[in-house]
mmCIF file with all atom_site columns, C-alpha atoms in Angstrom:
data_model
loop_
_atom_site.group_PDB
_atom_site.id
_atom_site.type_symbol
_atom_site.label_atom_id
_atom_site.label_alt_id
_atom_site.label_comp_id
_atom_site.label_asym_id
_atom_site.label_entity_id
_atom_site.label_seq_id
_atom_site.pdbx_PDB_ins_code
_atom_site.Cartn_x
_atom_site.Cartn_y
_atom_site.Cartn_z
_atom_site.occupancy
_atom_site.B_iso_or_equiv
_atom_site.pdbx_formal_charge
_atom_site.auth_seq_id
_atom_site.auth_comp_id
_atom_site.auth_asym_id
_atom_site.auth_atom_id
_atom_site.pdbx_PDB_model_num
ATOM 1   C CA . UNK I 1 1   ? -14.318 -3.735  -26.025 1.00 61.00 ? 1   UNK I CA 1
ATOM 2   C CA . UNK I 1 2   ? -15.954 -0.328  -26.428 1.00 67.00 ? 2   UNK I CA 1
ATOM 3   C CA . UNK I 1 3   ? -19.442 -1.764  -26.939 1.00 85.00 ? 3   UNK I CA 1
ATOM 4   C CA . UNK I 1 4   ? -20.171 -2.285  -23.254 1.00 89.00 ? 4   UNK I CA 1
ATOM 5   C CA . UNK I 1 5   ? -23.166 -0.355  -21.986 1.00 91.00 ? 5   UNK I CA 1
ATOM 6   C CA . UNK I 1 6   ? -22.034 2.268   -19.414 1.00 90.00 ? 6   UNK I CA 1
ATOM 7   C CA . UNK I 1 7   ? -24.857 1.069   -17.145 1.00 95.00 ? 7   UNK I CA 1
ATOM 8   C CA . UNK I 1 8   ? -23.092 -2.296  -16.821 1.00 95.00 ? 8   UNK I CA 1
ATOM 9   C CA . UNK I 1 9   ? -19.900 -0.550  -15.692 1.00 92.00 ? 9   UNK I CA 1
ATOM 10  C CA . UNK I 1 10  ? -21.849 1.553   -13.188 1.00 94.00 ? 10  UNK I CA 1
ATOM 11  C CA . UNK I 1 11  ? -23.576 -1.566  -11.850 1.00 96.00 ? 11  UNK I CA 1
ATOM 12  C CA . UNK I 1 12  ? -20.181 -3.231  -11.324 1.00 95.00 ? 12  UNK I CA 1
ATOM 13  C CA . UNK I 1 13  ? -18.875 -0.152  -9.502  1.00 96.00 ? 13  UNK I CA 1
ATOM 14  C CA . UNK I 1 14  ? -21.942 0.007   -7.277  1.00 96.00 ? 14  UNK I CA 1
ATOM 15  C CA . UNK I 1 15  ? -21.808 -3.677  -6.314  1.00 96.00 ? 15  UNK I CA 1
ATOM 16  C CA . UNK I 1 16  ? -18.044 -4.312  -6.183  1.00 96.00 ? 16  UNK I CA 1
ATOM 17  C CA . UNK I 1 17  ? -16.883 -5.913  -2.927  1.00 96.00 ? 17  UNK I CA 1
ATOM 18  C CA . UNK I 1 18  ? -13.896 -3.554  -2.802  1.00 97.00 ? 18  UNK I CA 1
ATOM 19  C CA . UNK I 1 19  ? -14.583 -0.013  -1.714  1.00 98.00 ? 19  UNK I CA 1
ATOM 20  C CA . UNK I 1 20  ? -14.814 2.488   -4.544  1.00 98.00 ? 20  UNK I CA 1
ATOM 21  C CA . UNK I 1 21  ? -14.633 6.063   -3.321  1.00 98.00 ? 21  UNK I CA 1
ATOM 22  C CA . UNK I 1 22  ? -14.448 9.280   -5.331  1.00 98.00 ? 22  UNK I CA 1
ATOM 23  C CA . UNK I 1 23  ? -13.767 12.699  -3.812  1.00 97.00 ? 23  UNK I CA 1
ATOM 24  C CA . UNK I 1 24  ? -13.926 16.057  -5.588  1.00 97.00 ? 24  UNK I CA 1
ATOM 25  C CA . UNK I 1 25  ? -11.111 18.604  -5.688  1.00 94.00 ? 25  UNK I CA 1
ATOM 26  C CA . UNK I 1 26  ? -12.238 20.005  -2.323  1.00 94.00 ? 26  UNK I CA 1
ATOM 27  C CA . UNK I 1 27  ? -11.865 16.554  -0.779  1.00 94.00 ? 27  UNK I CA 1
ATOM 28  C CA . UNK I 1 28  ? -15.609 15.990  -0.385  1.00 97.00 ? 28  UNK I CA 1
ATOM 29  C CA . UNK I 1 29  ? -16.989 12.486  -0.909  1.00 98.00 ? 29  UNK I CA 1
ATOM 30  C CA . UNK I 1 30  ? -18.993 12.253  -4.139  1.00 98.00 ? 30  UNK I CA 1
ATOM 31  C CA . UNK I 1 31  ? -19.199 8.473   -4.631  1.00 98.00 ? 31  UNK I CA 1
ATOM 32  C CA . UNK I 1 32  ? -19.245 5.673   -2.053  1.00 98.00 ? 32  UNK I CA 1
ATOM 33  C CA . UNK I 1 33  ? -20.172 2.181   -3.202  1.00 98.00 ? 33  UNK I CA 1
ATOM 34  C CA . UNK I 1 34  ? -21.564 -0.856  -1.383  1.00 98.00 ? 34  UNK I CA 1
ATOM 35  C CA . UNK I 1 35  ? -18.030 -2.158  -0.749  1.00 98.00 ? 35  UNK I CA 1
ATOM 36  C CA . UNK I 1 36  ? -17.105 1.094   1.035   1.00 98.00 ? 36  UNK I CA 1
ATOM 37  C CA . UNK I 1 37  ? -20.297 0.813   3.095   1.00 98.00 ? 37  UNK I CA 1
ATOM 38  C CA . UNK I 1 38  ? -19.294 -2.721  4.145   1.00 98.00 ? 38  UNK I CA 1
ATOM 39  C CA . UNK I 1 39  ? -15.672 -1.833  4.907   1.00 98.00 ? 39  UNK I CA 1
ATOM 40  C CA . UNK I 1 40  ? -16.250 1.390   6.845   1.00 98.00 ? 40  UNK I CA 1
ATOM 41  C CA . UNK I 1 41  ? -19.789 0.970   8.191   1.00 98.00 ? 41  UNK I CA 1
ATOM 42  C CA . UNK I 1 42  ? -21.038 4.328   6.864   1.00 98.00 ? 42  UNK I CA 1
ATOM 43  C CA . UNK I 1 43  ? -23.864 4.384   4.328   1.00 98.00 ? 43  UNK I CA 1
ATOM 44  C CA . UNK I 1 44  ? -23.425 6.361   1.116   1.00 98.00 ? 44  UNK I CA 1
ATOM 45  C CA . UNK I 1 45  ? -26.084 8.797   2.332   1.00 98.00 ? 45  UNK I CA 1
ATOM 46  C CA . UNK I 1 46  ? -24.174 9.381   5.596   1.00 98.00 ? 46  UNK I CA 1
ATOM 47  C CA . UNK I 1 47  ? -20.935 10.331  3.842   1.00 98.00 ? 47  UNK I CA 1
ATOM 48  C CA . UNK I 1 48  ? -22.219 12.200  0.771   1.00 98.00 ? 48  UNK I CA 1
ATOM 49  C CA . UNK I 1 49  ? -20.622 15.653  0.664   1.00 98.00 ? 49  UNK I CA 1
ATOM 50  C CA . UNK I 1 50  ? -18.542 15.049  3.801   1.00 98.00 ? 50  UNK I CA 1
ATOM 51  C CA . UNK I 1 51  ? -14.769 15.247  4.075   1.00 96.00 ? 51  UNK I CA 1
ATOM 52  C CA . UNK I 1 52  ? -12.736 12.060  3.806   1.00 95.00 ? 52  UNK I CA 1
ATOM 53  C CA . UNK I 1 53  ? -11.314 12.836  7.271   1.00 95.00 ? 53  UNK I CA 1
ATOM 54  C CA . UNK I 1 54  ? -14.081 10.730  8.791   1.00 96.00 ? 54  UNK I CA 1
ATOM 55  C CA . UNK I 1 55  ? -12.093 7.599   7.842   1.00 98.00 ? 55  UNK I CA 1
ATOM 56  C CA . UNK I 1 56  ? -8.584  9.041   8.327   1.00 97.00 ? 56  UNK I CA 1
ATOM 57  C CA . UNK I 1 57  ? -7.039  8.689   11.793  1.00 97.00 ? 57  UNK I CA 1
ATOM 58  C CA . UNK I 1 58  ? -6.289  12.077  13.382  1.00 96.00 ? 58  UNK I CA 1
ATOM 59  C CA . UNK I 1 59  ? -2.504  11.669  13.279  1.00 96.00 ? 59  UNK I CA 1
ATOM 60  C CA . UNK I 1 60  ? -2.566  11.075  9.494   1.00 96.00 ? 60  UNK I CA 1
ATOM 61  C CA . UNK I 1 61  ? -4.987  13.835  8.479   1.00 96.00 ? 61  UNK I CA 1
ATOM 62  C CA . UNK I 1 62  ? -2.488  16.645  7.926   1.00 96.00 ? 62  UNK I CA 1
ATOM 63  C CA . UNK I 1 63  ? -0.199  14.489  5.802   1.00 94.00 ? 63  UNK I CA 1
ATOM 64  C CA . UNK I 1 64  ? -3.159  13.322  3.735   1.00 93.00 ? 64  UNK I CA 1
ATOM 65  C CA . UNK I 1 65  ? -4.467  16.859  3.347   1.00 94.00 ? 65  UNK I CA 1
ATOM 66  C CA . UNK I 1 66  ? -1.063  18.177  2.236   1.00 94.00 ? 66  UNK I CA 1
ATOM 67  C CA . UNK I 1 67  ? -0.586  15.347  -0.281  1.00 92.00 ? 67  UNK I CA 1
ATOM 68  C CA . UNK I 1 68  ? -4.104  15.740  -1.639  1.00 93.00 ? 68  UNK I CA 1
ATOM 69  C CA . UNK I 1 69  ? -3.689  19.513  -2.094  1.00 93.00 ? 69  UNK I CA 1
ATOM 70  C CA . UNK I 1 70  ? -0.321  19.013  -3.828  1.00 92.00 ? 70  UNK I CA 1
ATOM 71  C CA . UNK I 1 71  ? -1.774  16.419  -6.229  1.00 90.00 ? 71  UNK I CA 1
ATOM 72  C CA . UNK I 1 72  ? -4.703  18.663  -7.124  1.00 92.00 ? 72  UNK I CA 1
ATOM 73  C CA . UNK I 1 73  ? -2.451  21.698  -7.650  1.00 90.00 ? 73  UNK I CA 1
ATOM 74  C CA . UNK I 1 74  ? 0.019   19.737  -9.772  1.00 89.00 ? 74  UNK I CA 1
ATOM 75  C CA . UNK I 1 75  ? -2.655  17.848  -11.665 1.00 87.00 ? 75  UNK I CA 1
ATOM 76  C CA . UNK I 1 76  ? -0.739  14.644  -10.970 1.00 85.00 ? 76  UNK I CA 1
ATOM 77  C CA . UNK I 1 77  ? -0.352  12.142  -8.179  1.00 85.00 ? 77  UNK I CA 1
ATOM 78  C CA . UNK I 1 78  ? 3.038   10.908  -7.024  1.00 85.00 ? 78  UNK I CA 1
ATOM 79  C CA . UNK I 1 79  ? 1.482   7.439   -6.933  1.00 87.00 ? 79  UNK I CA 1
ATOM 80  C CA . UNK I 1 80  ? 1.370   5.385   -10.107 1.00 83.00 ? 80  UNK I CA 1
ATOM 81  C CA . UNK I 1 81  ? -0.586  2.426   -11.409 1.00 84.00 ? 81  UNK I CA 1
ATOM 82  C CA . UNK I 1 82  ? 1.695   -0.036  -9.600  1.00 88.00 ? 82  UNK I CA 1
ATOM 83  C CA . UNK I 1 83  ? 1.498   1.651   -6.199  1.00 90.00 ? 83  UNK I CA 1
ATOM 84  C CA . UNK I 1 84  ? -0.580  -0.034  -3.526  1.00 93.00 ? 84  UNK I CA 1
ATOM 85  C CA . UNK I 1 85  ? -0.796  2.086   -0.392  1.00 93.00 ? 85  UNK I CA 1
ATOM 86  C CA . UNK I 1 86  ? -1.283  0.578   3.059   1.00 94.00 ? 86  UNK I CA 1
ATOM 87  C CA . UNK I 1 87  ? -2.651  2.722   5.886   1.00 95.00 ? 87  UNK I CA 1
ATOM 88  C CA . UNK I 1 88  ? -4.843  2.531   8.974   1.00 97.00 ? 88  UNK I CA 1
ATOM 89  C CA . UNK I 1 89  ? -8.418  3.777   8.619   1.00 98.00 ? 89  UNK I CA 1
ATOM 90  C CA . UNK I 1 90  ? -11.375 4.470   10.892  1.00 98.00 ? 90  UNK I CA 1
ATOM 91  C CA . UNK I 1 91  ? -14.782 2.823   10.775  1.00 98.00 ? 91  UNK I CA 1
ATOM 92  C CA . UNK I 1 92  ? -18.168 4.210   11.773  1.00 98.00 ? 92  UNK I CA 1
ATOM 93  C CA . UNK I 1 93  ? -17.876 2.652   15.251  1.00 97.00 ? 93  UNK I CA 1
ATOM 94  C CA . UNK I 1 94  ? -14.485 4.305   15.810  1.00 96.00 ? 94  UNK I CA 1
ATOM 95  C CA . UNK I 1 95  ? -12.376 1.166   15.454  1.00 97.00 ? 95  UNK I CA 1
ATOM 96  C CA . UNK I 1 96  ? -9.187  1.134   13.403  1.00 97.00 ? 96  UNK I CA 1
ATOM 97  C CA . UNK I 1 97  ? -8.752  -1.208  10.448  1.00 98.00 ? 97  UNK I CA 1
ATOM 98  C CA . UNK I 1 98  ? -5.918  -1.807  7.986   1.00 97.00 ? 98  UNK I CA 1
ATOM 99  C CA . UNK I 1 99  ? -6.638  -0.936  4.365   1.00 98.00 ? 99  UNK I CA 1
ATOM 100 C CA . UNK I 1 100 ? -4.760  -1.133  1.091   1.00 97.00 ? 100 UNK I CA 1
ATOM 101 C CA . UNK I 1 101 ? -5.745  1.078   -1.795  1.00 96.00 ? 101 UNK I CA 1
ATOM 102 C CA . UNK I 1 102 ? -4.756  2.420   -5.175  1.00 95.00 ? 102 UNK I CA 1
ATOM 103 C CA . UNK I 1 103 ? -5.563  5.921   -6.369  1.00 94.00 ? 103 UNK I CA 1
ATOM 104 C CA . UNK I 1 104 ? -6.514  7.424   -9.713  1.00 93.00 ? 104 UNK I CA 1
ATOM 105 C CA . UNK I 1 105 ? -6.435  11.151  -10.420 1.00 93.00 ? 105 UNK I CA 1
ATOM 106 C CA . UNK I 1 106 ? -9.377  12.034  -12.658 1.00 93.00 ? 106 UNK I CA 1
ATOM 107 C CA . UNK I 1 107 ? -9.415  15.096  -14.902 1.00 91.00 ? 107 UNK I CA 1
ATOM 108 C CA . UNK I 1 108 ? -12.132 17.259  -16.414 1.00 92.00 ? 108 UNK I CA 1
ATOM 109 C CA . UNK I 1 109 ? -12.558 17.973  -20.138 1.00 93.00 ? 109 UNK I CA 1
ATOM 110 C CA . UNK I 1 110 ? -9.886  20.706  -19.912 1.00 91.00 ? 110 UNK I CA 1
ATOM 111 C CA . UNK I 1 111 ? -7.366  18.288  -18.398 1.00 88.00 ? 111 UNK I CA 1
ATOM 112 C CA . UNK I 1 112 ? -7.519  19.816  -14.921 1.00 90.00 ? 112 UNK I CA 1
ATOM 113 C CA . UNK I 1 113 ? -7.575  17.572  -11.845 1.00 92.00 ? 113 UNK I CA 1
ATOM 114 C CA . UNK I 1 114 ? -11.199 17.310  -10.771 1.00 95.00 ? 114 UNK I CA 1
ATOM 115 C CA . UNK I 1 115 ? -11.558 14.171  -8.645  1.00 96.00 ? 115 UNK I CA 1
ATOM 116 C CA . UNK I 1 116 ? -9.558  11.420  -7.008  1.00 95.00 ? 116 UNK I CA 1
ATOM 117 C CA . UNK I 1 117 ? -10.808 7.850   -7.069  1.00 96.00 ? 117 UNK I CA 1
ATOM 118 C CA . UNK I 1 118 ? -9.645  5.062   -4.793  1.00 96.00 ? 118 UNK I CA 1
ATOM 119 C CA . UNK I 1 119 ? -10.114 1.299   -4.863  1.00 97.00 ? 119 UNK I CA 1
ATOM 120 C CA . UNK I 1 120 ? -9.962  0.107   -1.249  1.00 98.00 ? 120 UNK I CA 1
ATOM 121 C CA . UNK I 1 121 ? -9.654  -3.305  0.369   1.00 97.00 ? 121 UNK I CA 1
ATOM 122 C CA . UNK I 1 122 ? -9.876  -4.181  4.077   1.00 97.00 ? 122 UNK I CA 1
ATOM 123 C CA . UNK I 1 123 ? -6.757  -6.213  4.910   1.00 96.00 ? 123 UNK I CA 1
ATOM 124 C CA . UNK I 1 124 ? -7.127  -6.218  8.696   1.00 95.00 ? 124 UNK I CA 1
ATOM 125 C CA . UNK I 1 125 ? -7.454  -10.014 8.993   1.00 90.00 ? 125 UNK I CA 1
ATOM 126 C CA . UNK I 1 126 ? -4.506  -10.660 6.689   1.00 89.00 ? 126 UNK I CA 1
ATOM 127 C CA . UNK I 1 127 ? -2.307  -8.198  8.590   1.00 86.00 ? 127 UNK I CA 1
ATOM 128 C CA . UNK I 1 128 ? -3.185  -9.908  11.881  1.00 84.00 ? 128 UNK I CA 1
ATOM 129 C CA . UNK I 1 129 ? -2.257  -13.306 10.399  1.00 89.00 ? 129 UNK I CA 1
ATOM 130 C CA . UNK I 1 130 ? 1.056   -11.941 9.105   1.00 87.00 ? 130 UNK I CA 1
ATOM 131 C CA . UNK I 1 131 ? 1.840   -10.463 12.520  1.00 87.00 ? 131 UNK I CA 1
ATOM 132 C CA . UNK I 1 132 ? 1.092   -13.802 14.198  1.00 88.00 ? 132 UNK I CA 1
ATOM 133 C CA . UNK I 1 133 ? 3.328   -15.692 11.734  1.00 88.00 ? 133 UNK I CA 1
ATOM 134 C CA . UNK I 1 134 ? 6.181   -13.233 12.407  1.00 87.00 ? 134 UNK I CA 1
ATOM 135 C CA . UNK I 1 135 ? 5.690   -13.656 16.163  1.00 86.00 ? 135 UNK I CA 1
ATOM 136 C CA . UNK I 1 136 ? 5.815   -17.458 15.888  1.00 89.00 ? 136 UNK I CA 1
ATOM 137 C CA . UNK I 1 137 ? 8.906   -17.356 13.671  1.00 88.00 ? 137 UNK I CA 1
ATOM 138 C CA . UNK I 1 138 ? 10.641  -15.078 16.148  1.00 88.00 ? 138 UNK I CA 1
ATOM 139 C CA . UNK I 1 139 ? 9.778   -17.434 19.023  1.00 88.00 ? 139 UNK I CA 1
ATOM 140 C CA . UNK I 1 140 ? 11.143  -20.399 17.049  1.00 87.00 ? 140 UNK I CA 1
ATOM 141 C CA . UNK I 1 141 ? 14.422  -18.613 16.245  1.00 85.00 ? 141 UNK I CA 1
ATOM 142 C CA . UNK I 1 142 ? 17.395  -20.262 18.011  1.00 82.00 ? 142 UNK I CA 1
ATOM 143 C CA . UNK I 1 143 ? 18.718  -18.061 20.772  1.00 74.00 ? 143 UNK I CA 1
ATOM 144 C CA . UNK I 1 144 ? 15.388  -16.303 21.275  1.00 65.00 ? 144 UNK I CA 1
ATOM 145 C CA . UNK I 1 145 ? 14.446  -16.353 24.943  1.00 57.00 ? 145 UNK I CA 1
ATOM 146 C CA . UNK I 1 146 ? 11.265  -18.371 25.186  1.00 51.00 ? 146 UNK I CA 1
ATOM 147 C CA . UNK I 1 147 ? 8.836   -17.270 27.854  1.00 52.00 ? 147 UNK I CA 1
ATOM 148 C CA . UNK I 1 148 ? 7.834   -20.110 30.141  1.00 48.00 ? 148 UNK I CA 1
#
């Protein structure tokens, strides 16, 4: 499996429908693929070198910043390969979407944390469907006061 040309891997990353985002240890965006452009509405050129805060809702920024700093200092993330995180995110037009993502802490040649990568999927439509199903189930529950 090691014979694959690195250019093929880079082409997959660039064209993947899921968002692939990499930030450096300062939290500045260093990679933003076509999927991230589609999900968030910002071009790669617009976000290059900017803080990730542009997609993090205000009320979640401090928690994200604290967790990011702790992971970089420790050289490890509290999230593992099986963790799928679900959070709200902001788009270029200011609307809020629901995303799910996994994170990977990347290290330099000395083993120090250097970057964090995320694979991101927009799950807004699915979340809305789930909410509607829950609402309908609640309405159909015996003893639930139906509105007429």
